[in-house]
Amino acid sequence: QVQLVESGGGLVQVGGSLRLSCAASGSIFSINRMEWYRQAPGKQRELVAAVTGGGRTNYAIFVKGRFIISKSNAKNTVYLQMNSLQPEDTAVYYCRAVDANYDNWGQGTQVTVSS
């Protein structure tokens, strides 16, 4: 199964931007969906954004217009560009690869937005 490693998390001021990366150990071209989830302390893990193998994207309502998911098949990497960050965006962000044969999660990367 594909191995996923997230990076790019850190501390950012309110209104700032951050770009998360999810590097895969193998090709992501044929993977049905690549997704970003997040989980804040005391809250359920929630879907943030997704991109299909064909390039279609989906976004949670609470981030639509601020976040952009993209991928590079050549680099086997999925990105999450986060703009206009707010304190409620503070969470651990996870990358997920979903296909008929597997459902893999990365280890997660912490994003903290200071007010």
GROMACS .gro file of C-alpha atoms in nm:
model
  115
    1GLN     CA    1   0.000   0.000   0.000
    2VAL     CA    2   0.107   0.356  -0.062
    3GLN     CA    3   0.284   0.526   0.229
    4LEU     CA    4   0.189   0.885   0.308
    5VAL     CA    5   0.396   1.150   0.484
    6GLU     CA    6   0.251   1.492   0.567
    7SER     CA    7   0.458   1.804   0.613
    8GLY     CA    8   0.421   2.181   0.618
    9GLY     CA    9   0.234   2.226   0.943
   10GLY     CA   10   0.333   2.484   1.199
   11LEU     CA   11   0.236   2.802   1.378
   12VAL     CA   12   0.076   3.084   1.182
   13GLN     CA   13  -0.096   3.412   1.267
   14VAL     CA   14  -0.466   3.474   1.208
   15GLY     CA   15  -0.518   3.563   0.843
   16GLY     CA   16  -0.198   3.395   0.738
   17SER     CA   17  -0.133   3.115   0.493
   18LEU     CA   18   0.021   2.772   0.505
   19ARG     CA   19   0.077   2.497   0.251
   20LEU     CA   20   0.058   2.133   0.355
   21SER     CA   21   0.215   1.856   0.152
   22CYS     CA   22   0.138   1.486   0.141
   23ALA     CA   23   0.414   1.286  -0.021
   24ALA     CA   24   0.330   0.936  -0.139
   25SER     CA   25   0.579   0.653  -0.170
   26GLY     CA   26   0.435   0.549  -0.505
   27SER     CA   27   0.230   0.679  -0.793
   28ILE     CA   28  -0.098   0.850  -0.703
   29PHE     CA   29  -0.217   0.870  -1.061
   30SER     CA   30  -0.443   0.565  -1.035
   31ILE     CA   31  -0.565   0.626  -0.678
   32ASN     CA   32  -0.936   0.701  -0.672
   33ARG     CA   33  -0.930   0.973  -0.406
   34MET     CA   34  -0.675   1.171  -0.210
   35GLU     CA   35  -0.818   1.352   0.089
   36TRP     CA   36  -0.729   1.590   0.368
   37TYR     CA   37  -0.896   1.553   0.707
   38ARG     CA   38  -0.845   1.741   1.029
   39GLN     CA   39  -0.910   1.675   1.394
   40ALA     CA   40  -0.913   1.937   1.667
   41PRO     CA   41  -0.889   1.850   2.038
   42GLY     CA   42  -1.220   1.716   2.166
   43LYS     CA   43  -1.376   1.711   1.820
   44GLN     CA   44  -1.450   1.451   1.555
   45ARG     CA   45  -1.221   1.405   1.259
   46GLU     CA   46  -1.371   1.587   0.963
   47LEU     CA   47  -1.316   1.598   0.589
   48VAL     CA   48  -1.151   1.916   0.467
   49ALA     CA   49  -1.097   1.857   0.097
   50ALA     CA   50  -1.060   1.580  -0.160
   51VAL     CA   51  -0.933   1.534  -0.512
   52THR     CA   52  -1.008   1.239  -0.740
   53GLY     CA   53  -0.777   1.065  -0.981
   54GLY     CA   54  -0.951   1.256  -1.256
   55GLY     CA   55  -0.884   1.590  -1.089
   56ARG     CA   56  -1.227   1.668  -0.946
   57THR     CA   57  -1.224   1.848  -0.612
   58ASN     CA   58  -1.457   1.864  -0.314
   59TYR     CA   59  -1.443   2.098  -0.016
   60ALA     CA   60  -1.604   2.124   0.322
   61ILE     CA   61  -1.833   2.424   0.340
   62PHE     CA   62  -1.636   2.574   0.627
   63VAL     CA   63  -1.316   2.602   0.420
   64LYS     CA   64  -1.448   2.650   0.067
   65GLY     CA   65  -1.308   2.970  -0.079
   66ARG     CA   66  -1.009   2.972   0.157
   67PHE     CA   67  -0.840   2.636   0.095
   68ILE     CA   68  -0.728   2.479  -0.230
   69ILE     CA   69  -0.643   2.113  -0.281
   70SER     CA   70  -0.417   2.018  -0.568
   71LYS     CA   71  -0.187   1.738  -0.672
   72SER     CA   72   0.120   1.669  -0.875
   73ASN     CA   73   0.121   1.326  -1.031
   74ALA     CA   74   0.479   1.378  -1.141
   75LYS     CA   75   0.587   1.445  -0.781
   76ASN     CA   76   0.342   1.197  -0.625
   77THR     CA   77   0.234   1.472  -0.390
   78VAL     CA   78  -0.098   1.622  -0.281
   79TYR     CA   79  -0.111   1.976  -0.146
   80LEU     CA   80  -0.347   2.178   0.066
   81GLN     CA   81  -0.302   2.552   0.030
   82MET     CA   82  -0.464   2.722   0.329
   83ASN     CA   83  -0.536   3.093   0.321
   84SER     CA   84  -0.710   3.334   0.559
   85LEU     CA   85  -0.647   3.098   0.847
   86GLN     CA   86  -0.857   3.134   1.161
   87PRO     CA   87  -0.813   2.998   1.515
   88GLU     CA   88  -1.081   2.736   1.451
   89ASP     CA   89  -0.858   2.589   1.180
   90THR     CA   90  -0.620   2.472   1.451
   91ALA     CA   91  -0.603   2.092   1.428
   92VAL     CA   92  -0.395   1.796   1.325
   93TYR     CA   93  -0.427   1.755   0.951
   94TYR     CA   94  -0.419   1.408   0.797
   95CYS     CA   95  -0.370   1.287   0.444
   96ARG     CA   96  -0.571   0.987   0.323
   97ALA     CA   97  -0.549   0.769   0.014
   98VAL     CA   98  -0.866   0.578  -0.076
   99ASP     CA   99  -0.900   0.311  -0.338
  100ALA     CA  100  -1.083  -0.017  -0.385
  101ASN     CA  101  -0.786  -0.206  -0.243
  102TYR     CA  102  -0.687   0.009   0.054
  103ASP     CA  103  -0.756   0.302   0.284
  104ASN     CA  104  -0.429   0.454   0.407
  105TRP     CA  105  -0.370   0.744   0.644
  106GLY     CA  106  -0.064   0.955   0.705
  107GLN     CA  107   0.068   1.033   1.051
  108GLY     CA  108  -0.064   1.389   1.052
  109THR     CA  109   0.085   1.736   1.082
  110GLN     CA  110  -0.007   1.997   1.343
  111VAL     CA  111  -0.145   2.334   1.235
  112THR     CA  112  -0.182   2.602   1.499
  113VAL     CA  113  -0.338   2.941   1.426
  114SER     CA  114  -0.269   3.200   1.691
  115SER     CA  115  -0.508   3.480   1.776
   0.00000   0.00000   0.00000
